[in-house]
Structure formats: structure tokens, C-alpha cells
XYZ file of C-alpha atoms in Angstrom:
712
model
C 3.747 12.658 30.593
C 5.987 13.011 33.671
C 5.062 16.550 34.815
C 7.312 18.770 32.677
C 5.852 22.170 33.673
C 8.449 24.893 33.832
C 8.639 28.623 34.234
C 12.317 29.539 34.447
C 15.082 29.307 31.833
C 17.852 26.735 31.987
C 20.282 27.794 29.288
C 23.206 25.587 30.240
C 21.587 22.362 29.028
C 22.303 21.193 25.484
C 20.274 18.851 23.289
C 21.665 15.695 21.640
C 20.287 12.620 19.904
C 20.610 9.442 21.918
C 22.338 6.516 20.175
C 22.081 2.842 21.220
C 25.760 2.809 22.241
C 25.590 6.096 24.159
C 26.662 6.020 27.811
C 23.460 7.978 28.500
C 21.233 5.047 27.432
C 21.188 3.566 30.942
C 20.153 6.941 32.423
C 17.267 7.279 29.976
C 16.076 3.717 30.628
C 16.222 4.279 34.379
C 14.387 7.604 34.103
C 11.676 6.121 31.889
C 11.148 3.087 34.105
C 10.989 5.258 37.225
C 8.193 7.292 35.639
C 6.439 4.484 33.750
C 3.275 4.919 35.802
C 2.641 8.312 34.200
C 4.479 7.819 30.902
C 3.023 4.443 29.955
C 5.009 1.225 29.756
C 7.643 0.969 27.005
C 9.948 -2.065 26.724
C 13.717 -1.612 26.580
C 13.792 -2.862 23.005
C 11.527 -0.010 21.956
C 13.888 2.538 23.554
C 16.821 1.035 21.694
C 14.919 0.931 18.401
C 13.938 4.601 18.723
C 17.533 5.470 19.606
C 18.736 3.561 16.540
C 16.289 5.578 14.439
C 17.536 8.841 15.986
C 14.203 9.579 17.635
C 15.221 10.150 21.266
C 16.342 13.660 22.195
C 18.168 14.127 25.488
C 18.875 17.282 27.476
C 22.367 17.045 28.966
C 23.502 19.302 31.794
C 26.928 20.938 32.132
C 28.098 18.031 34.293
C 27.207 15.482 31.587
C 24.109 14.253 33.411
C 20.845 13.552 31.548
C 18.251 16.052 32.751
C 15.365 14.788 30.635
C 14.452 13.130 27.353
C 11.851 13.286 24.590
C 11.031 10.108 22.669
C 9.016 10.652 19.502
C 7.837 8.881 16.369
C 7.030 9.970 12.848
C 3.765 8.976 11.210
C 4.610 9.424 7.520
C 1.147 8.408 6.468
C -0.381 11.350 8.362
C 2.740 13.522 7.886
C 3.116 14.361 11.573
C 5.443 13.868 14.515
C 4.009 12.665 17.794
C 5.466 12.652 21.263
C 5.572 9.233 22.894
C 7.459 10.165 26.083
C 8.431 13.546 27.541
C 10.168 13.188 30.867
C 12.303 15.511 33.033
C 14.079 14.491 36.218
C 12.107 15.576 39.263
C 14.761 17.941 40.647
C 15.191 19.664 37.257
C 11.549 20.409 36.489
C 10.252 23.970 36.077
C 13.638 25.005 34.672
C 12.845 24.990 30.949
C 14.145 21.504 30.095
C 10.904 20.277 28.518
C 10.651 23.514 26.553
C 14.078 23.160 24.921
C 13.386 19.495 24.118
C 10.099 20.394 22.415
C 11.691 23.385 20.664
C 14.255 21.027 19.152
C 11.504 18.676 18.001
C 9.735 21.647 16.415
C 12.933 22.528 14.568
C 13.662 19.074 13.182
C 10.043 18.292 12.207
C 9.403 21.356 10.043
C 8.608 19.343 6.908
C 5.712 17.636 8.688
C 2.242 18.990 9.376
C 2.950 19.461 13.050
C 3.365 17.691 16.388
C 0.759 15.772 18.312
C 0.878 14.929 22.011
C -1.481 13.212 24.400
C -1.715 14.201 28.052
C -4.056 13.057 30.804
C -6.406 15.805 31.895
C -5.763 14.967 35.546
C -2.121 16.075 35.154
C -3.395 19.699 34.917
C -0.774 20.758 32.345
C -3.065 22.772 30.072
C -1.104 25.958 30.713
C 2.201 24.289 29.863
C 1.023 23.074 26.451
C -0.734 26.343 25.620
C 2.391 28.311 26.493
C 4.355 26.241 23.978
C 1.874 27.060 21.185
C -0.155 23.832 21.319
C -3.939 23.858 21.087
C -6.403 21.392 22.566
C -7.512 19.687 19.352
C -9.794 17.185 21.089
C -10.155 14.736 23.896
C -10.896 11.063 24.343
C -11.078 8.418 27.033
C -7.843 6.661 27.880
C -7.442 3.004 27.073
C -6.503 1.864 30.552
C -8.862 0.449 33.135
C -9.551 3.876 34.654
C -10.630 5.400 31.298
C -9.112 8.727 32.316
C -9.855 11.612 29.996
C -6.975 12.479 27.651
C -6.479 15.815 25.914
C -5.015 15.708 22.416
C -2.630 18.644 21.979
C -1.599 19.843 18.524
C 1.205 22.141 17.398
C 0.714 23.221 13.779
C 3.740 24.032 11.652
C 1.567 26.316 9.546
C 1.738 24.391 6.287
C -1.154 25.099 3.901
C -4.410 23.196 3.673
C -3.098 20.125 1.862
C -1.133 18.931 4.879
C -3.957 19.732 7.286
C -6.452 17.881 5.150
C -4.232 14.801 4.948
C -3.953 14.716 8.740
C -7.692 15.075 9.324
C -8.566 12.466 6.701
C -6.015 9.911 7.823
C -6.881 10.330 11.489
C -9.976 8.266 10.689
C -7.815 5.312 9.658
C -5.954 3.191 12.191
C -4.256 -0.187 12.146
C -6.614 -2.896 13.411
C -5.058 -5.740 15.381
C -6.909 -8.793 16.694
C -6.021 -10.054 20.172
C -6.686 -13.656 21.095
C -8.704 -14.832 24.106
C -5.720 -15.067 26.458
C -4.686 -11.477 25.769
C -8.332 -10.402 26.132
C -8.530 -12.067 29.553
C -5.240 -10.407 30.551
C -6.702 -7.015 29.683
C -9.857 -7.759 31.651
C -8.051 -7.932 34.983
C -5.562 -5.862 36.940
C -1.988 -6.213 35.653
C 0.231 -8.776 37.338
C 3.499 -10.509 36.476
C 1.784 -12.741 33.910
C -0.431 -10.147 32.244
C 1.843 -7.068 32.190
C 2.964 -7.861 28.648
C -0.620 -7.748 27.378
C -1.382 -4.589 29.373
C 1.348 -2.783 27.468
C -1.165 -2.693 24.583
C -3.293 -0.272 26.649
C -0.599 2.419 26.870
C -2.069 5.771 25.868
C 0.677 6.483 23.314
C -0.176 3.318 21.383
C -3.710 4.566 20.807
C -2.195 6.970 18.251
C -2.526 4.415 15.485
C -3.938 1.100 16.745
C -7.453 -0.263 17.316
C -7.773 -3.375 19.498
C -10.153 -5.884 17.929
C -11.773 -9.221 18.709
C -13.468 -11.821 16.546
C -16.854 -13.398 17.156
C -15.055 -16.513 18.316
C -14.495 -14.735 21.641
C -18.110 -15.507 22.587
C -17.387 -19.221 22.163
C -14.374 -18.829 24.439
C -16.425 -16.966 27.075
C -19.221 -19.516 27.214
C -16.678 -22.126 28.372
C -15.979 -20.263 31.601
C -17.576 -22.159 34.537
C -18.558 -19.040 36.471
C -21.776 -17.321 35.305
C -20.841 -13.968 36.826
C -17.493 -14.031 35.016
C -19.178 -14.905 31.729
C -21.438 -11.870 32.123
C -18.468 -9.669 33.062
C -16.480 -10.752 29.999
C -19.414 -10.182 27.647
C -19.658 -6.613 28.943
C -15.910 -6.149 28.495
C -16.150 -7.235 24.847
C -18.023 -3.980 24.205
C -14.763 -2.076 24.762
C -13.249 -3.722 21.683
C -13.983 -3.500 17.985
C -15.542 -6.691 16.622
C -14.214 -7.397 13.143
C -16.611 -8.232 10.325
C -16.009 -10.411 7.299
C -17.718 -12.200 4.459
C -18.879 -15.664 5.548
C -17.563 -17.338 2.389
C -14.142 -15.730 2.886
C -14.146 -17.014 6.465
C -15.037 -20.543 5.386
C -12.326 -20.569 2.728
C -9.702 -19.307 5.202
C -10.802 -21.764 7.867
C -10.569 -24.698 5.473
C -7.057 -23.755 4.396
C -5.963 -23.278 8.010
C -7.255 -26.720 8.976
C -5.207 -28.157 6.131
C -2.110 -26.313 7.362
C -2.618 -27.509 10.961
C -4.126 -30.941 10.405
C -2.839 -32.185 13.806
C -4.649 -29.476 15.833
C -7.682 -31.225 17.319
C -8.240 -29.933 20.848
C -11.090 -27.533 21.594
C -8.563 -24.784 22.238
C -6.730 -25.494 18.947
C -9.960 -25.364 16.972
C -10.901 -22.091 18.598
C -7.488 -20.615 17.738
C -7.977 -21.536 14.080
C -11.413 -19.916 14.036
C -9.972 -16.716 15.530
C -7.328 -16.701 12.808
C -9.805 -17.468 10.031
C -12.050 -14.575 11.037
C -9.032 -12.274 11.168
C -7.747 -13.344 7.754
C -11.175 -13.001 6.143
C -11.535 -9.499 7.616
C -8.215 -8.403 6.116
C -6.495 -8.000 9.503
C -2.710 -7.867 9.230
C -1.720 -8.596 12.858
C -2.880 -11.271 15.327
C -1.579 -10.752 18.866
C -1.095 -13.702 21.218
C 1.133 -15.165 23.925
C 0.292 -18.722 22.836
C 3.527 -20.569 22.029
C 1.998 -22.974 19.515
C 0.383 -20.162 17.548
C 3.643 -18.224 17.538
C 5.495 -21.317 16.324
C 3.156 -21.450 13.325
C 3.743 -17.809 12.343
C 5.994 -18.489 9.358
C 3.628 -20.752 7.453
C 0.578 -18.613 8.297
C 2.363 -15.465 7.141
C 3.640 -17.036 3.914
C 0.149 -18.362 3.091
C -2.121 -15.519 4.230
C 0.069 -12.467 4.861
C -1.072 -12.078 8.493
C 1.566 -11.661 11.207
C 1.236 -13.566 14.494
C 3.124 -11.632 17.177
C 3.600 -11.328 20.923
C 2.315 -8.056 22.434
C 5.803 -6.767 23.229
C 7.140 -7.686 19.786
C 4.289 -5.749 18.227
C 5.041 -2.695 20.362
C 8.794 -2.767 19.752
C 8.236 -2.915 16.001
C 5.291 -0.506 15.911
C 6.977 2.026 13.649
C 7.653 -0.598 11.011
C 4.312 -2.286 11.763
C 2.535 0.923 10.717
C 4.416 0.942 7.443
C 3.659 -2.741 6.945
C -0.052 -2.115 7.382
C 0.103 0.707 4.881
C 2.374 -0.826 2.271
C 1.902 -4.563 2.673
C 3.419 -6.120 -0.462
C 0.954 -8.822 -1.513
C 2.439 -11.707 -3.481
C -0.240 -13.215 -5.712
C 1.512 -16.464 -6.496
C -0.457 -18.379 -9.088
C -2.994 -15.568 -9.484
C -3.413 -13.293 -12.480
C -4.730 -9.777 -12.234
C -6.906 -9.364 -15.286
C -8.091 -6.023 -16.646
C -10.908 -6.085 -19.197
C -13.298 -3.619 -20.741
C -16.780 -3.692 -19.221
C -18.839 -6.028 -21.440
C -22.281 -5.207 -22.776
C -25.360 -5.773 -20.580
C -23.320 -5.434 -17.361
C -25.433 -2.743 -15.680
C -27.173 -4.948 -13.124
C -23.945 -6.763 -12.251
C -22.066 -3.466 -11.745
C -24.865 -2.055 -9.579
C -24.881 -5.127 -7.343
C -21.091 -5.391 -7.057
C -19.736 -1.852 -6.877
C -22.425 0.338 -5.293
C -21.067 2.244 -2.295
C -22.264 0.609 0.957
C -22.880 4.015 2.555
C -25.084 6.873 1.408
C -25.801 5.724 -2.131
C -28.946 4.130 -3.517
C -28.719 1.406 -6.108
C -30.875 3.419 -8.506
C -28.639 6.523 -8.244
C -25.520 4.460 -8.816
C -27.181 2.629 -11.705
C -28.029 5.930 -13.391
C -24.419 7.090 -13.067
C -23.137 3.828 -14.523
C -25.545 3.971 -17.462
C -24.482 7.521 -18.361
C -20.827 6.497 -18.426
C -21.362 3.211 -20.275
C -23.446 4.953 -22.916
C -20.405 7.034 -23.937
C -17.759 4.404 -24.832
C -15.837 6.837 -27.030
C -15.415 9.277 -24.165
C -14.840 6.772 -21.347
C -12.703 3.667 -21.059
C -14.523 1.431 -18.572
C -12.489 -1.312 -16.928
C -13.101 -4.174 -14.514
C -10.093 -5.433 -12.547
C -10.205 -9.089 -11.453
C -8.011 -11.411 -9.435
C -8.734 -14.815 -10.848
C -12.499 -14.799 -11.367
C -13.198 -12.298 -8.583
C -13.998 -8.696 -9.649
C -12.195 -6.292 -7.316
C -12.360 -2.867 -8.967
C -14.373 -0.804 -11.417
C -12.629 2.110 -13.092
C -13.785 4.629 -15.675
C -11.239 6.831 -17.484
C -12.394 9.904 -19.364
C -10.361 11.745 -21.972
C -12.825 14.520 -22.754
C -10.337 17.379 -22.276
C -6.824 18.004 -23.561
C -5.316 18.808 -20.171
C -7.093 16.461 -17.741
C -7.445 12.723 -17.254
C -10.920 12.451 -15.686
C -11.921 9.533 -13.438
C -15.706 9.796 -12.894
C -15.948 6.349 -11.283
C -13.523 4.328 -9.174
C -14.867 1.596 -6.883
C -13.285 -1.269 -4.969
C -14.694 -4.475 -3.501
C -13.592 -5.279 0.045
C -10.829 -7.882 -0.034
C -7.546 -8.623 1.812
C -5.619 -6.957 -1.028
C -7.933 -3.947 -1.402
C -5.540 -1.471 0.249
C -2.647 -2.582 -1.903
C -4.723 -2.600 -5.074
C -6.052 0.889 -4.302
C -2.543 2.299 -4.065
C -1.503 0.622 -7.277
C -4.563 1.798 -9.194
C -4.041 5.401 -8.103
C -0.354 5.174 -8.994
C -1.237 3.853 -12.450
C -3.808 6.610 -12.993
C -1.063 9.165 -12.367
C 1.348 7.275 -14.611
C -1.213 7.086 -17.438
C -2.011 10.790 -17.133
C 1.682 11.683 -17.321
C 2.381 9.407 -20.292
C -0.533 10.914 -22.198
C 0.743 14.426 -21.577
C -2.155 15.476 -19.341
C -1.455 18.257 -16.859
C -3.843 16.959 -14.187
C -5.505 13.801 -12.930
C -9.011 14.594 -11.650
C -11.224 12.120 -9.755
C -14.830 13.301 -9.676
C -16.430 10.227 -8.049
C -18.271 11.562 -4.984
C -18.284 8.187 -3.206
C -14.565 7.620 -2.755
C -14.015 5.117 0.075
C -11.688 5.767 3.024
C -9.189 3.268 1.617
C -9.141 5.082 -1.713
C -8.939 8.465 0.000
C -5.853 7.317 1.872
C -4.242 6.072 -1.361
C -5.062 9.377 -3.060
C -3.478 11.405 -0.274
C -0.365 9.256 -0.341
C -0.040 9.876 -4.081
C -0.272 13.653 -3.750
C -3.951 14.227 -4.531
C -5.808 17.125 -2.920
C -9.563 17.110 -2.286
C -11.404 20.369 -2.947
C -15.169 20.712 -3.180
C -15.534 16.919 -3.372
C -13.128 16.539 -6.316
C -9.637 15.007 -6.030
C -6.910 16.760 -8.059
C -3.228 16.097 -8.722
C -0.782 17.730 -11.125
C 0.910 15.356 -13.583
C 2.971 17.940 -15.434
C 6.109 16.275 -16.845
C 8.571 19.025 -15.923
C 12.284 18.900 -15.141
C 13.454 22.302 -13.936
C 14.609 24.238 -10.899
C 12.140 24.627 -8.041
C 12.019 28.407 -8.494
C 11.283 28.114 -12.238
C 8.538 25.568 -11.595
C 7.123 27.856 -8.909
C 6.947 30.629 -11.494
C 5.169 28.272 -13.875
C 2.582 27.364 -11.239
C 1.972 30.995 -10.288
C 1.379 31.925 -13.929
C -1.065 29.122 -14.659
C -4.721 30.026 -15.020
C -7.336 27.301 -14.987
C -11.061 27.700 -15.535
C -11.869 24.916 -13.039
C -12.130 26.372 -9.544
C -10.979 23.100 -7.948
C -7.763 23.063 -9.961
C -7.152 26.757 -9.274
C -7.441 26.138 -5.522
C -5.160 23.120 -5.813
C -2.520 25.137 -7.690
C -2.684 27.839 -5.030
C -1.956 25.321 -2.269
C 0.911 23.684 -4.179
C 2.438 27.051 -5.088
C 2.272 28.183 -1.449
C 4.005 25.027 -0.243
C 6.660 25.243 -2.937
C 7.244 28.916 -2.189
C 7.756 28.045 1.492
C 10.236 25.285 0.598
C 12.199 27.484 -1.830
C 12.379 30.432 0.587
C 13.633 28.222 3.431
C 15.750 25.995 1.152
C 14.003 23.106 2.935
C 15.403 19.958 1.336
C 13.001 17.581 3.088
C 9.933 19.529 1.989
C 11.267 19.804 -1.589
C 11.827 16.054 -1.645
C 8.296 15.379 -0.415
C 6.867 17.802 -2.967
C 8.814 16.119 -5.763
C 7.414 12.727 -4.744
C 3.869 14.103 -4.503
C 4.127 15.932 -7.838
C 5.605 13.046 -9.857
C 6.564 13.044 -12.750
C 7.924 16.490 -11.916
C 11.619 16.638 -10.981
C 13.519 19.467 -9.272
C 16.971 19.874 -10.798
C 18.194 21.754 -7.709
C 17.081 19.114 -5.194
C 20.523 18.461 -3.773
C 20.414 14.803 -2.795
C 23.022 12.228 -3.842
C 22.508 9.892 -6.819
C 24.072 6.427 -7.079
C 24.369 3.915 -9.890
C 23.722 0.532 -8.234
C 24.231 -2.822 -9.981
C 21.562 -5.457 -9.377
C 21.310 -9.041 -10.592
C 18.424 -9.691 -12.995
C 16.866 -12.307 -10.710
C 16.359 -9.601 -8.051
C 15.515 -6.815 -10.491
C 12.598 -8.767 -11.915
C 11.264 -9.480 -8.418
C 11.720 -5.976 -6.998
C 10.726 -3.638 -9.812
C 11.414 -4.933 -13.327
C 8.253 -6.278 -15.002
C 9.284 -5.497 -18.580
C 8.000 -2.768 -20.889
C 5.008 -4.693 -22.187
C 3.691 -5.300 -18.671
C 3.773 -1.717 -17.418
C 0.365 -0.516 -18.592
C -2.362 -1.681 -16.226
C -4.985 -0.402 -18.631
C -3.758 -2.524 -21.527
C -3.782 -6.322 -21.689
C -3.421 -8.850 -18.900
C -0.357 -7.903 -16.845
C 1.047 -9.726 -13.837
C 1.631 -6.898 -11.365
C 4.122 -6.436 -8.592
C 1.839 -4.591 -6.166
C 4.532 -2.890 -4.145
C 5.089 0.639 -2.959
C 8.370 0.095 -1.120
C 11.027 -2.612 -1.173
C 14.315 -3.508 0.465
C 17.597 -4.364 -1.247
C 20.600 -6.006 0.415
C 24.252 -5.896 -0.533
C 27.738 -5.937 0.957
C 28.401 -3.188 3.493
C 31.496 -2.168 1.552
C 31.999 0.220 -0.023
C 29.917 2.337 2.400
C 28.817 4.718 -0.318
C 25.035 4.898 -0.237
C 23.245 7.359 2.053
C 19.625 8.454 2.561
C 17.744 10.316 1.303
C 19.101 9.799 -2.191
C 18.248 8.480 -5.643
C 19.459 5.300 -7.285
C 19.789 4.377 -10.928
C 19.472 0.606 -11.250
C 21.956 -1.112 -13.566
C 20.748 -4.654 -14.352
C 23.848 -6.822 -14.729
C 24.197 -9.939 -16.889
C 23.758 -12.399 -14.009
C 22.951 -16.064 -14.456
C 20.170 -17.332 -16.671
C 18.667 -16.170 -19.916
C 17.118 -12.817 -19.046
C 16.089 -9.975 -21.334
C 16.931 -6.306 -20.787
C 20.241 -7.013 -19.010
C 23.417 -4.900 -19.080
C 21.360 -1.728 -19.062
C 20.210 1.087 -16.780
C 16.553 0.177 -16.335
C 14.967 2.174 -13.508
C 15.310 4.775 -10.788
C 14.079 4.860 -7.171
C 14.286 6.946 -4.018
C 16.392 5.594 -1.131
C 14.484 6.233 2.113
C 16.585 4.414 4.723
C 20.027 2.811 4.874
C 21.054 0.431 7.646
C 24.257 -1.529 8.170
C 23.968 -4.351 10.681
C 24.253 -8.092 11.185
C 22.143 -10.296 8.848
C 19.745 -11.421 11.571
C 18.948 -7.877 12.691
C 18.376 -6.636 9.134
C 16.227 -9.650 8.288
C 13.933 -8.935 11.238
C 13.700 -5.278 10.281
C 12.939 -5.685 6.583
C 11.464 -9.165 6.205
C 8.079 -7.684 5.304
C 9.614 -6.003 2.257
C 10.948 -7.544 -0.917
C 11.607 -11.159 -1.722
C 14.859 -11.956 0.057
C 14.905 -15.052 2.218
C 17.179 -15.723 5.172
C 19.514 -17.877 3.061
C 20.093 -14.984 0.656
C 21.278 -12.700 3.462
C 23.616 -15.413 4.696
C 25.072 -15.653 1.167
C 25.585 -11.873 1.006
C 27.442 -12.102 4.342
C 29.605 -14.921 2.920
C 28.211 -17.291 5.518
C 29.306 -15.176 8.505
C 26.427 -14.135 10.788
C 28.751 -11.723 12.615
C 29.580 -9.820 9.436
C 27.825 -6.536 8.707
C 25.837 -6.165 5.496
C 23.836 -3.259 4.097
C 20.100 -2.932 3.541
C 18.368 0.035 2.064
C 14.657 0.653 1.736
C 13.596 2.232 -1.516
C 10.317 3.502 -2.949
C 8.853 5.382 -5.895
C 10.447 3.085 -8.471
C 10.089 4.144 -12.112
C 10.873 1.529 -14.737
C 12.332 3.206 -17.808
C 10.674 2.854 -21.191
C 14.001 3.191 -22.946
C 16.549 0.956 -21.263
C 20.004 2.533 -21.561
C 22.525 -0.069 -22.727
C 25.963 -0.245 -21.186
C 27.703 1.167 -24.289
C 25.471 4.257 -24.372
C 25.801 4.677 -20.620
C 29.604 4.533 -20.804
C 29.657 7.129 -23.570
C 27.445 9.536 -21.617
C 29.400 8.876 -18.428
C 32.718 9.679 -20.100
C 31.288 12.839 -21.720
C 30.037 14.096 -18.364
C 32.846 13.019 -16.022
C 35.870 12.403 -18.239
C 36.242 9.009 -16.541
C 35.448 5.409 -17.452
C 32.301 3.804 -16.064
C 32.655 0.762 -13.822
C 29.596 -1.213 -12.732
C 31.073 -3.622 -10.199
C 29.732 -1.639 -7.242
C 27.777 1.510 -6.361
C 29.069 4.658 -8.063
C 28.219 8.299 -7.342
C 26.431 10.095 -10.213
C 26.312 13.876 -10.544
C 22.935 15.576 -10.970
C 23.499 16.711 -14.556
C 24.259 13.171 -15.691
C 21.303 11.788 -13.735
C 18.876 14.075 -15.526
C 20.404 13.307 -18.937
C 19.930 9.593 -18.287
C 16.473 10.108 -16.760
C 15.179 12.026 -19.776
C 16.393 9.302 -22.116
C 14.916 6.538 -19.985
C 11.531 7.907 -18.955
C 10.439 8.978 -22.459
C 8.297 11.928 -21.430
C 8.159 15.277 -23.194
C 9.830 17.359 -20.533
C 11.132 20.857 -20.078
C 14.702 21.454 -18.983
């Protein structure tokens, strides 16, 4: 932080959002660079990306001069805003500029848990943060060479326990990135012209979500150094990093496949690079950071084969917002692999004990007893093993012993590169199954839920109380105030569910009283399949070709139930869809109804409204820029974007990121859709491009398509 302490008011300044084309951009860049020693290094591309995302606030004086700026990010996984830079010009400090910048951030971040900031203790700004309502939530050593103590300041928006719990739980989980030997050596010395790029990874603000890791191959690299004193120094420095662990067989398999991909890499350095990569892949790492040109040149084929990104340090930093989302929602393509779900066969006790026992705090005998109790009641519990190929990855037990609850007494995962993705999909399918069966709640009673599962549960709206995870799956369509009344009137004998209902009702009451659209939208997503009829966000009917529909969300009715036969699953939480930039109809946040057009080829379920999704982001830009931004999502290749732009790389096209897709169980054919459309609007339906849909018509179509027993 560039000392923002103030005592006096400065009412003439006004706050604005910086845009990439703003004439104030140069002032902000100059101010940030001038104070980079205290702020932490941030490349120009990162400033422009944050400005494009609307996440730089500037204080502008009456003469049009920038007095200070606040650059922030949103961590949607932890539901918080965090301050990356807060900087006020030296001659305008102690005049209230930092206060009005932070007050604006407080105002626009109300739907989140709160705001987090990091500040070096040596800056002696405790009074400043306390005066603004922040509390010292903790402290840690800085990541730079000096290891200066950093205070973590927290401003709480006062949301109930569910938000607070999500923040505390997710704070344990960070994105792990492996740095190669060259970056490690850069970080082991004072920054110079060659190593400054690597040193940007040590900026305090980046420690918000990233853990720097090494592989065991680093010791092979160190032993090659001719100087004994330097070898000893580097071994000591390794202790400052996290050493990744992996299964030896997974490493050997990855290493073999890498050697086949790079069969002309024979030097000692090349071989070492491949071992670094193999360890990283086997450990499930998503990002490998290097300045090595040959490694970077091989990024495309490594990514397409293993799903690990090879990036320069600065590229990683510039894209960190999207990198976080990629780590959380990595869409794994299992080409040639089948996810197989089968009932647990007889005489499987010993196998289950050996495979699925929790690695921490659980004896094999205790786990075996729990398994035997569940397996001995096959009429009460559906016990399932999930495999990829021949490899068992998950054990799941589903209990239907009550009318109102779907009980999950056991849910275990084996560590694997796709474990995070599989965890999210399993939890999503548990909720979907509970809703389809008319249960009011999904309840997970397994006391050994892993951190990966806990994260997936939080992201799907579960709340942990007294060691039990609870989520409502009430299939309601009604106004927020009516649903609030329903929640307040519910009485449950289970204390955990009663506490859960109290938290949800409090949050919903807050959202209704403040008419907070963002909080209502988040609550609707967390409480799926519930829908608020008075959530005033736009709805669009969007045509999509069947070839893209089947890749992005459309797996067909028979393949939707994970707990049935042998489905091929699209393990995705979010996707991106591209189209022409005209007409410029679609905005975010919004809903879409997907109309699957006839297209080319012999596809089933065409010429029908087949699904709905939430639109989270909309961007209009040149094909190259959009491809870089959204390449991690969906199935579009570069050639497809060029086709959408009619071969012109200077032509703008549209991309929107969508999530929460629900494939309908009753596809609504074009004739039925036209009839309903005409009844509701008095106009004819056209499906050549995006069309605006009113809320009443959306809910009529949704009720027909989703096939739940719903109120409203």
C-alpha cells in the first residue's frame, strides 16, 4: 500500500471506474509504477485487464486530475473482494481520498462476504484500517526476500454465518503452481533486469490465492551446480517452497507419454524439463511457470494432452483472475474414456477399505465398520462406485430412509488429476437427484469430507453445521417474499436443518429488504432448483447449432442420470459460447433459453428449446483477444472463431460465459414454442438470432421443460 492515511475530508473528488480507453489510464500507470516499491509490481497488461473488467476505481479532482486509485479483484470462490492496489498521490494524502475509494468498494461489493486487504506491518497504518471498520484478522510473513510481516485486514459486510464459513473454509485452498529451475534460481537472488519477471511472482497481493511449488527434480538440477556453497544455499532455499507429491505410477505414466510427445529432446536439460512436467502432471498441478522458450513452444500439445498450462510468469499474473477460475472449474475432456457407475458388488469390503479410507484421522477398522453397516442395508442405501476406465475414483452411498431428505452417509474420492472436477459434478448430481425425487433437502453426514469435496459443497450451496452438510432442494417457483415466508414457517425436527433454514431465511430477508439483485441471484443459484419469479434479470432465447449444443451442454435425456447406467459425462461447470456481435442484444447477468436449430447432420432433439443457463459475462472483442480469454472453456478452436468473424481478424465478435446449465427433460418443439410465444406476446416467434423473452413466458417454458412439481 502507498501510505493512504488521512484525517481530513476532501469532498470535491468524485469516484469513477477506469476504462482501458480512458485518458486517465496513463496517469494511473504512472502513479502505480512510481509507487511499485510499496505496492508490489504489476505489469501494464494487468492494469488494462482490470480496467476492462471494471475493477479499477479512480478518484478524480475538480480539475480532472487523478488523485488516487484502487485496483481490486473478486474471488468468487471465497465470495470476497480483495484490494490489490490502493494508492494516493503524495500531495493529496491525508485528505480522505483513500477513504472515499474504499467506501465505494464497500458499496459495490455488498453481495460478497466482505473485503480483504494486506498491508505490511512496517507501514504503521493500523489506525487507518481500524478507522475504516477493518479488523486485523491475522498476519503472515511476506513472500519477498525480506519476509516482512504482513497484517491481513478484513472488513465484514455482516452477512450471516454461511458466507463467513465459506470464506474460512476456502481460505485453506489455494492454487498451486510449479516453477521450473530457472524461475527458482531467479527467485533465489536479488532482482535484476533478467529476473524481474520471475520476482513478480513474489508480490504480496499474489499470495492471496497462489502457492509456489517445486518438484523433486529440483534437487537433480541443484546437484549440477559446480559451487558447493551455492548447492547448499539452494537446498536451504527449497524449504521456502511447497514440494508437490504424487503417485509414482502416475509419474511414470506421465513421463512416458511426455517422452513420446518430445522424442527429439535428448539433452540433460531437456530430460530434466520433462521430469519436472511429469511430476507436475502426476500431482494434478494445473500451471507450470517457466521462461524457457522451448517449453513454452510446446504448450499447446502439452495442454491438449494433459490439461496443464505452461506459462511465463507475467502471463500468469496478467491472467490471474481467469487462472483462478480455470483452477476451480477446469473442464476435463475424457476423450476415449468412459465414466462408469456401478453398484458395489458383493465381497467388496476389503477393497473399499483399502481404496477409500480417509488418509487423515480415520483408522481402517473404523472405516470398515461404517462400510459394513451401509452395505448390509441394500434396500435403504444405493452404494455406487464411480470409475474412469478401470480406475475407481469415487465411492458414494445414497440413502432414502426419509420422505424429505436424500441422505449421503458416505462420499469418498481417490486423488486424481480430475478429482476436483469429478467432486463438483458428483455434488451437482446429488442435488439434481434430490430435486427430481421431490426431496426437500440433501444431507451429507459423512464426517470425513475432504477439502476438495468441502469446496465443491460450498460452491453448490451446502452449509456445514455440527459436522453435517445441508442444502435445500425444494422445487419452488415463486416470489422471493413468498419463499421467505415459506422458509420462516418451516419447522424441522433436525437441529442441523433448522439452523440451516435460519441462515438462509436471514440472507433472503436481507436481500428482499434491500432489493439486492446480486444477492438474490446468488441465492437462486445456491438454492437450485428454486427460482425467484421477481428476480429482474433479462432472459434471451438463443439459437445454437446441434454440433455445439451436444458439446456444451446437451447429452440427451437418457444420459442425464449419473446414478443410472453408464453415461458419458460432460464434466463442466461453466462454458463459453461465441456468436456474431450483432445484434448486440445479450447482457449479463441474464438467463438464456437454448434453442437447438436443425443444423447439419442427423441429430436428435433438434428444432426445440432444450436447456437454460445463466449468462455470467459478455465480451465483444476481436477473435484473437476473445480466444485468449476463453480458450480454457468450451470446445471452440481458433478456426471456429475465424469462421464466426467471416475470416476477418479485425472484426468484433461476441463471447459470453455461461454456467448452471439445466438440460430440460421435456424438450419444447418449435410448434409448441411458437404457440406459447404468440399467446404471451401476440407476436410471431423468429429463431434466426437472439430474442428477448419476458419473465412470465420464461417460467411457463421452464415449468414445461424441467418437469418438476413446482409451486407458482
